[in-house]
CSV table of C-alpha atoms in Angstrom, one decimal:
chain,number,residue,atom,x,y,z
Q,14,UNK,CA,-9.4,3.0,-11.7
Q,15,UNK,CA,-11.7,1.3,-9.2
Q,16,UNK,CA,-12.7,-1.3,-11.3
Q,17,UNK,CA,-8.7,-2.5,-11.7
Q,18,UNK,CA,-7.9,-2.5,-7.8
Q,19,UNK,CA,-9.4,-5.8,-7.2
Q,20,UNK,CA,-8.2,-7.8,-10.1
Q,21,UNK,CA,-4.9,-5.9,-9.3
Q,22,UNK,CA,-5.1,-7.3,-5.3
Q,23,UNK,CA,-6.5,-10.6,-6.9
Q,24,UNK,CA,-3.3,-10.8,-9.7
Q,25,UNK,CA,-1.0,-9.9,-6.7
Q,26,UNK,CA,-2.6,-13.2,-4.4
Q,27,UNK,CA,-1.9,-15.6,-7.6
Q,28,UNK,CA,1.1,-14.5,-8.0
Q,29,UNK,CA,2.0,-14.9,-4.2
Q,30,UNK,CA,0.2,-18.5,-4.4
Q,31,UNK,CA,2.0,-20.1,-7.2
Q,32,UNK,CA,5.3,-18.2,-5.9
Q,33,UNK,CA,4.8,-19.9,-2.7
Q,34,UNK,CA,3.5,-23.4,-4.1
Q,35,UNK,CA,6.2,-23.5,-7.1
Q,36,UNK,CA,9.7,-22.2,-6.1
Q,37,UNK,CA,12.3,-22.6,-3.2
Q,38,UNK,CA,11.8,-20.8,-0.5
Q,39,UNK,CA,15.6,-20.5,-0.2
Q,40,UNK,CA,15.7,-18.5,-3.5
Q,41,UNK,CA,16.3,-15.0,-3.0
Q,42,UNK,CA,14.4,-14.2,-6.6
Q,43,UNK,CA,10.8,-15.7,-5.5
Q,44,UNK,CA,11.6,-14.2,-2.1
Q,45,UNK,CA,11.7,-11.1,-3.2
Q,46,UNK,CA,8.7,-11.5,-5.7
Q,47,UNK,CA,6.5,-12.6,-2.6
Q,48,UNK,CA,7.6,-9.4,-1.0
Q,49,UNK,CA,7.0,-7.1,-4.2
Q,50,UNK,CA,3.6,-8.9,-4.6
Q,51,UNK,CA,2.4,-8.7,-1.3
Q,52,UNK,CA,3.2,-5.1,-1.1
Q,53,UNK,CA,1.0,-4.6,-4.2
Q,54,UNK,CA,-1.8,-6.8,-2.7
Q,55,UNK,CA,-1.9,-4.6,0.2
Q,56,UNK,CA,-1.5,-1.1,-1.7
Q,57,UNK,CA,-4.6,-2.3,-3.8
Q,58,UNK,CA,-6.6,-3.0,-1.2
Q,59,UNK,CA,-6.2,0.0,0.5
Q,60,UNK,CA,-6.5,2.3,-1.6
Q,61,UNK,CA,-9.7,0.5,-2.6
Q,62,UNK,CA,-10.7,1.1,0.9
Q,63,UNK,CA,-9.6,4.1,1.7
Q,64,UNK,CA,-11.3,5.5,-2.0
Q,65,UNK,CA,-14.8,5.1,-0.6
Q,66,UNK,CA,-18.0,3.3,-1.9
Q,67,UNK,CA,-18.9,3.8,-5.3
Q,68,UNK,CA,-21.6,6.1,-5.5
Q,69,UNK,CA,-24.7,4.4,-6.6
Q,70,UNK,CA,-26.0,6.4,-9.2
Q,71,UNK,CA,-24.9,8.9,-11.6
Q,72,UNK,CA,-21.3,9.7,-13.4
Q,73,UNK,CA,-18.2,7.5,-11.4
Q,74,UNK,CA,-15.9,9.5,-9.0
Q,75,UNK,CA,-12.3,9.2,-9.9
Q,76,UNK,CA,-10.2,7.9,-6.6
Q,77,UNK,CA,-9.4,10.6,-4.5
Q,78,UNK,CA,-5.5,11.6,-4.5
Q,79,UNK,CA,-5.2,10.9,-0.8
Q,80,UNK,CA,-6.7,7.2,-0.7
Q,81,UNK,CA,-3.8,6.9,-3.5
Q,82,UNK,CA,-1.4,8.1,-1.5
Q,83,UNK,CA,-2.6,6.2,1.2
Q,84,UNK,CA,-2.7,2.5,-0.1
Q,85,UNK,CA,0.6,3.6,-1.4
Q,86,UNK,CA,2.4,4.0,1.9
Q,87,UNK,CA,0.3,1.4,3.2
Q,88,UNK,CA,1.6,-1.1,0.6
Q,89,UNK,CA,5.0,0.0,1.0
Q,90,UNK,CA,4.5,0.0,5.1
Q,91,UNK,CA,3.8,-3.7,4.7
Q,92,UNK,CA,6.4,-4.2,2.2
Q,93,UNK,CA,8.6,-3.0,4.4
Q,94,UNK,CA,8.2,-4.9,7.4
Q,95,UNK,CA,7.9,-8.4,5.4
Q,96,UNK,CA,11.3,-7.3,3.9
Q,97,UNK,CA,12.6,-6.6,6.7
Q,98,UNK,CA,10.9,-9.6,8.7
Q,99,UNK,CA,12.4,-11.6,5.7
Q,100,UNK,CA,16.3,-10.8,6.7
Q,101,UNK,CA,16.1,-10.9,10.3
Q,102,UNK,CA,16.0,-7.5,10.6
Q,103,UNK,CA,12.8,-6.8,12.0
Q,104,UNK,CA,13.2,-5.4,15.9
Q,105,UNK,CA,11.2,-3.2,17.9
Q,106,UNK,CA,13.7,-0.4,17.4
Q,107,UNK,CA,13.8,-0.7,13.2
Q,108,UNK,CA,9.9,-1.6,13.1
Q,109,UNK,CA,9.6,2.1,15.4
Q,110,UNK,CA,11.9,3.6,13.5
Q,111,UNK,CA,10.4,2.7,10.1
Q,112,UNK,CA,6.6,3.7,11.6
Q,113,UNK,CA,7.2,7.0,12.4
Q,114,UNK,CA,9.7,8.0,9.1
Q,115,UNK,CA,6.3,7.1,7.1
Q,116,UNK,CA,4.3,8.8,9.0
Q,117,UNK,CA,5.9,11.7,9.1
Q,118,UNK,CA,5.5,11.3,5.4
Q,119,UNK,CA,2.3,11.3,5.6
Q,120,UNK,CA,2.4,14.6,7.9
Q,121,UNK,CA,4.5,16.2,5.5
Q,122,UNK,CA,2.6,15.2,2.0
Q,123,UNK,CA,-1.1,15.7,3.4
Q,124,UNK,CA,-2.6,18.8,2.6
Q,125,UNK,CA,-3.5,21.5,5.5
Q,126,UNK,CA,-6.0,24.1,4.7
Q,127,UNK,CA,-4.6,27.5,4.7
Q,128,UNK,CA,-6.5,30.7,6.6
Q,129,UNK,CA,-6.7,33.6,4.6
Q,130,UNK,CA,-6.0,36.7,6.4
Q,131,UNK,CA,-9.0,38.7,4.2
């Protein structure tokens, strides 16, 4: 999986290039493509950075669960706030408010290690 996270990220920058260079802004289709892409791009890259370096020698590690879970709330985090920077909706109370519901999803889905009582 580590080897398709860049051209992933890279497929998601084209896309936002010739988006950007090709259609009318005004369209609310290549809007929204811009704002699906770039959510991609930025889920890619961070789960690519938050997976770790690939080791140098021996077998590849698979991408741990919680860099995937991760980039994922970090691509939808950015997704998000362009969406929401797209219709005018973007204030310091929804951009707060939007913040702490995903972290608190992050609270909730990270794993805590359990003491056993033996």
């Amino acid at each position: 999986m580590r080897n398709l996270l860049l051209p992933i990220a890279a497929l998601a920058a084209a896309a936002i290039a010739f988006t950007v260079v090709t259609r009318d802004p005004e369209d609310p289709r290549s809007v929204a493509f811009v704002v699906v892409s770039f959510a991609i791009l930025v889920g890619a890259v961070a789960i690519r950075i938050f997976g770790g370096p690939e080791p140098k020698r021996g077998r590849p590690r698979p991408v741990p669960l919680a860099a995937i879970r991760r980039g994922g709330l970090s691509g939808l985090v950015a997704g998000a706030f362009l969406f929401l920077r797209v219709i005018d909706g973007l204030t310091p109370l929804s951009g707060g408010l939007l913040l702490v519901a995903l972290l608190g999803a992050e609270y909730v889905l990270s794993p805590r290690r359990v003491r056993s009582r033996r």
